[in-house]
Coordinates of C-alpha atoms in Angstrom, one line a residue:
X5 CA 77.8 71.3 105.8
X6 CA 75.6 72.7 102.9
X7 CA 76.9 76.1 104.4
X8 CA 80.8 75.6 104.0
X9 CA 80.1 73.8 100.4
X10 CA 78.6 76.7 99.6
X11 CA 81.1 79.2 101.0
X12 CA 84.3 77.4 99.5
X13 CA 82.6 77.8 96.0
X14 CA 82.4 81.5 96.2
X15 CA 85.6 81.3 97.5
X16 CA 86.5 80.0 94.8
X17 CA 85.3 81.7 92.2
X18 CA 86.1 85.3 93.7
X19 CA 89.5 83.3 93.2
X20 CA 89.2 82.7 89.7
X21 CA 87.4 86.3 88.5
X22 CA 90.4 87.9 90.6
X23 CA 93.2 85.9 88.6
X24 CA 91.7 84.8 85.5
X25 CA 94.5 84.8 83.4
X26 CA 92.2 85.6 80.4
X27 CA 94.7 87.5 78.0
X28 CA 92.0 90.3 77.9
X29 CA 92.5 90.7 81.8
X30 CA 96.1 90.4 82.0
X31 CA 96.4 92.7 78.8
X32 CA 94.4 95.8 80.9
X33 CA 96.4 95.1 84.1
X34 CA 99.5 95.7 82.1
X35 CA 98.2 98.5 80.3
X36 CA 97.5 99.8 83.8
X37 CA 100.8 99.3 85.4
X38 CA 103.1 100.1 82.7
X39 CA 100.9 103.1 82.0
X40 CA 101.4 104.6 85.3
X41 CA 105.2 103.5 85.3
X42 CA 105.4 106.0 81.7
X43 CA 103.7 108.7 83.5
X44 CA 106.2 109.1 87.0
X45 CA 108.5 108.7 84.3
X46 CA 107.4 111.6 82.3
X47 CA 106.5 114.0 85.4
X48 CA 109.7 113.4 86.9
X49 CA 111.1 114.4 83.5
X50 CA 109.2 117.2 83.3
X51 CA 110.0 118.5 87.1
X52 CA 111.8 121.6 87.5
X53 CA 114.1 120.3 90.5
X54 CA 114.7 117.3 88.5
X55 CA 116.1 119.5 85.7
X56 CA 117.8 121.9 87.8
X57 CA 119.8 119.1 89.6
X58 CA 121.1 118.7 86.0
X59 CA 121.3 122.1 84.5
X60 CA 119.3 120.1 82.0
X61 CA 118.6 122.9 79.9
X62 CA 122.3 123.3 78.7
X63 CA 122.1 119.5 77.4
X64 CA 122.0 118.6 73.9
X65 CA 118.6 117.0 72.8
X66 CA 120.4 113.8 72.5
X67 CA 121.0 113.5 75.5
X68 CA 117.7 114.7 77.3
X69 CA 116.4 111.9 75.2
X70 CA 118.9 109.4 76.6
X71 CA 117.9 110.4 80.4
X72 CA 114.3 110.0 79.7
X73 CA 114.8 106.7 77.9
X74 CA 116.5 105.7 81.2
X75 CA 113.5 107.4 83.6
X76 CA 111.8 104.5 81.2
X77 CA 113.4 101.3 81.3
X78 CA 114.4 101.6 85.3
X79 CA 110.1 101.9 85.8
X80 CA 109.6 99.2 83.4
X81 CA 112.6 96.6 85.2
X82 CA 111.3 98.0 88.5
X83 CA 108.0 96.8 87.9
X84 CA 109.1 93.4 86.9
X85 CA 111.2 92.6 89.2
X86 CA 108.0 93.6 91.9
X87 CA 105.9 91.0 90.2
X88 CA 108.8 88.1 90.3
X89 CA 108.9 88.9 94.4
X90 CA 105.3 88.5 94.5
X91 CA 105.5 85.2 92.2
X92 CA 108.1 84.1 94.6
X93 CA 106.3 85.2 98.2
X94 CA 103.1 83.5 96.8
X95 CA 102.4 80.0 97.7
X96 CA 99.0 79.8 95.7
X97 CA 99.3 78.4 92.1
X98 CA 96.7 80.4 90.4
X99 CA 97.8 83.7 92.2
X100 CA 101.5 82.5 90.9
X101 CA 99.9 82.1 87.3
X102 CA 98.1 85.1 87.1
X103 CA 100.9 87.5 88.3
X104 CA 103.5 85.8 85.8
X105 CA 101.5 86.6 82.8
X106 CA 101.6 90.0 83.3
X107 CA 105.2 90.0 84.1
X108 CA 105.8 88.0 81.0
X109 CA 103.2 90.4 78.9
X110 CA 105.0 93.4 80.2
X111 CA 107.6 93.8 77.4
X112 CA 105.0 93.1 74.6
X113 CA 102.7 95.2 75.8
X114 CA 105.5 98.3 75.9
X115 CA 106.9 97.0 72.4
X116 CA 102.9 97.0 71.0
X117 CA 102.1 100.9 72.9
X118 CA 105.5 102.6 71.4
X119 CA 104.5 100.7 67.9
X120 CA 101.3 102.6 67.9
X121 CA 103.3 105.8 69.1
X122 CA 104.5 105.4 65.4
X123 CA 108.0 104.3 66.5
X124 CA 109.8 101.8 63.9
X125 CA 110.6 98.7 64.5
X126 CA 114.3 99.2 64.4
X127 CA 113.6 101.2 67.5
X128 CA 111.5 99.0 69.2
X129 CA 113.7 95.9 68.9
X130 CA 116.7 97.8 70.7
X131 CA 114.4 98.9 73.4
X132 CA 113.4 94.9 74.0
X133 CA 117.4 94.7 73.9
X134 CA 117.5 97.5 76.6
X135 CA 115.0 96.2 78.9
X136 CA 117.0 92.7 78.8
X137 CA 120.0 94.0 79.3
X138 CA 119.1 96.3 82.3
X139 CA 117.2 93.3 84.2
X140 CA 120.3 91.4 83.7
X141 CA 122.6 94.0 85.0
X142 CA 120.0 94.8 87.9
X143 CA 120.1 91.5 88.6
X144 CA 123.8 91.0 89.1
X145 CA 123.2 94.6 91.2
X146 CA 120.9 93.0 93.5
X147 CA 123.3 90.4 94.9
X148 CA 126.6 92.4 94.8
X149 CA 124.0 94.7 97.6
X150 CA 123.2 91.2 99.3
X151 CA 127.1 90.8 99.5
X152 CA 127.6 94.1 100.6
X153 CA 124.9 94.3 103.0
X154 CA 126.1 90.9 104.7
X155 CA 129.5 92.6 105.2
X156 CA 128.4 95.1 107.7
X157 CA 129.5 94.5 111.5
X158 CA 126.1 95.8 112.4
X159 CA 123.6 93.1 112.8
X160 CA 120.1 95.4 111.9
X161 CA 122.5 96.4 108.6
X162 CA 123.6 93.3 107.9
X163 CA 120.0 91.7 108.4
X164 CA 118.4 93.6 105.9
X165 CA 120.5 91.9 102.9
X166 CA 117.6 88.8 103.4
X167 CA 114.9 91.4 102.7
X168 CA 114.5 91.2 98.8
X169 CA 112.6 94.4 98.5
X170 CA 115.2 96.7 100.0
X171 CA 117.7 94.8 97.6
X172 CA 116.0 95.2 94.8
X173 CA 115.2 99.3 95.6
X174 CA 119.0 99.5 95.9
X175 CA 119.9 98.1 93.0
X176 CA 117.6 100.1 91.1
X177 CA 117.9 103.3 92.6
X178 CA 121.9 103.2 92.6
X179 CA 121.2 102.0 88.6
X180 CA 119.3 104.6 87.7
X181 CA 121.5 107.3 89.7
X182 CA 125.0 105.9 87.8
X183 CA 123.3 105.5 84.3
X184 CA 122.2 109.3 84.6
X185 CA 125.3 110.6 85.9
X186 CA 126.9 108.6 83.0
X187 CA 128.6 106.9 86.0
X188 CA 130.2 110.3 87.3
X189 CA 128.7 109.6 91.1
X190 CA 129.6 110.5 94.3
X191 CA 129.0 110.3 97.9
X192 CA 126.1 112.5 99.7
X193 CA 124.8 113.5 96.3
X194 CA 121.2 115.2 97.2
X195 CA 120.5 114.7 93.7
X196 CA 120.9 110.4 94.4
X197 CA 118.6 111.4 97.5
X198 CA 115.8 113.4 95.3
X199 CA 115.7 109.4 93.1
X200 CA 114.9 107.9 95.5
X201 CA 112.4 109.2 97.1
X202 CA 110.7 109.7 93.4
X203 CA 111.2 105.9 92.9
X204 CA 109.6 105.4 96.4
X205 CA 106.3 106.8 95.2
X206 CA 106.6 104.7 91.7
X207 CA 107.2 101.7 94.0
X208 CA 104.4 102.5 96.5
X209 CA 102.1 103.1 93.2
X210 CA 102.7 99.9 91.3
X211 CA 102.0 98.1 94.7
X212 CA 98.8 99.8 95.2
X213 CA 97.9 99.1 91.3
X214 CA 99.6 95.2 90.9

């Protein structure tokens, strides 16, 4: 008896140490997440095939800037919408609590880290605008690939609409493809093939960091 009293309180307060939603701890695991979510952002950037897919070299600076602004807010809306599928596959209340403060601290904290970049304040509000506006429209993505998916005659195709995950890597992969191409897309593009397997390393990293 003494033994399981005992046992359930340092169950419980692993528990609390591992989601205390102390705003110091939910501030450093958003600094960690978002961090890493800049940084595939920037190597990808930064990587010759990457480039090469878009003779990026004969671009005007404007738009390099606009691509990598894109590279940006696609990590940032992919990593929230990973957090609200854990919030919504997690049955425990403090594991629920702890994961929506850092989903809900995300936008600060990327607001506070370009503001010490030196970036004005003008700026910063129309990337809070961007962000917004892309989670809405990925959002709307997500269930016209449910709609699609549960269209297919073939039942293992047709299945996989009911798996959120897949939905939401659609949706952002195919978002991120069209916003780059400046919507000029099209079928059995290698270059739509090279995304996504550099967003299936950005998703397998924020899982192994969340």
């Amino acid at each position: 008896m003494i033994f399981n009293q005992m046992f359930s309180k340092i169950v419980a307060a692993i528990r609390f140490f591992k989601y205390n939603t102390h705003p110091a701890r939910i501030e450093a695991k958003t600094r960690k997440v978002v961090l890493f979510g800049l940084n595939k952002a920037f190597e990808i950037f930064k990587n010759k095939k990457f480039r090469s897919f878009l003779q990026f070299e004969n671009k005007q600076i404007k738009e390099q800037d606009r691509i990598f602004n894109e590279l940006t807010v696609t990590n940032i809306v992919f990593l929230m919408f990973l957090l609200e599928q854990i919030i919504h596959d997690t049955e425990e209340e403090d594991r629920q609590e702890y994961f929506r403060a850092i989903k809900e601290n995300i936008p600060k904290y990327f607001a506070g880290f370009i503001g010490r970049l030196g970036i004005e304040n003008g700026y910063i509000n129309l990337w809070d605008y961007l962000i917004n506006m892309r989670h809405e429209e990925y959002t709307a993505s997500i269930n016209d690939f449910r709609a699609e998916f549960l269209k297919q005659k073939d039942r293992k195709i047709s299945e996989l609409a009911y798996d959120n995950l897949i939905m939401i890597f659609q949706a952002i992969a195919f978002g991120l493809y069209k916003h780059i191409m400046r919507g000029k897309i099209k079928r059995g593009d290698p270059f739509y093939d090279f995304l996504q397997s550099y967003l299936l390393r950005v998703h397998k990293g924020y899982l192994k960091r969340i």
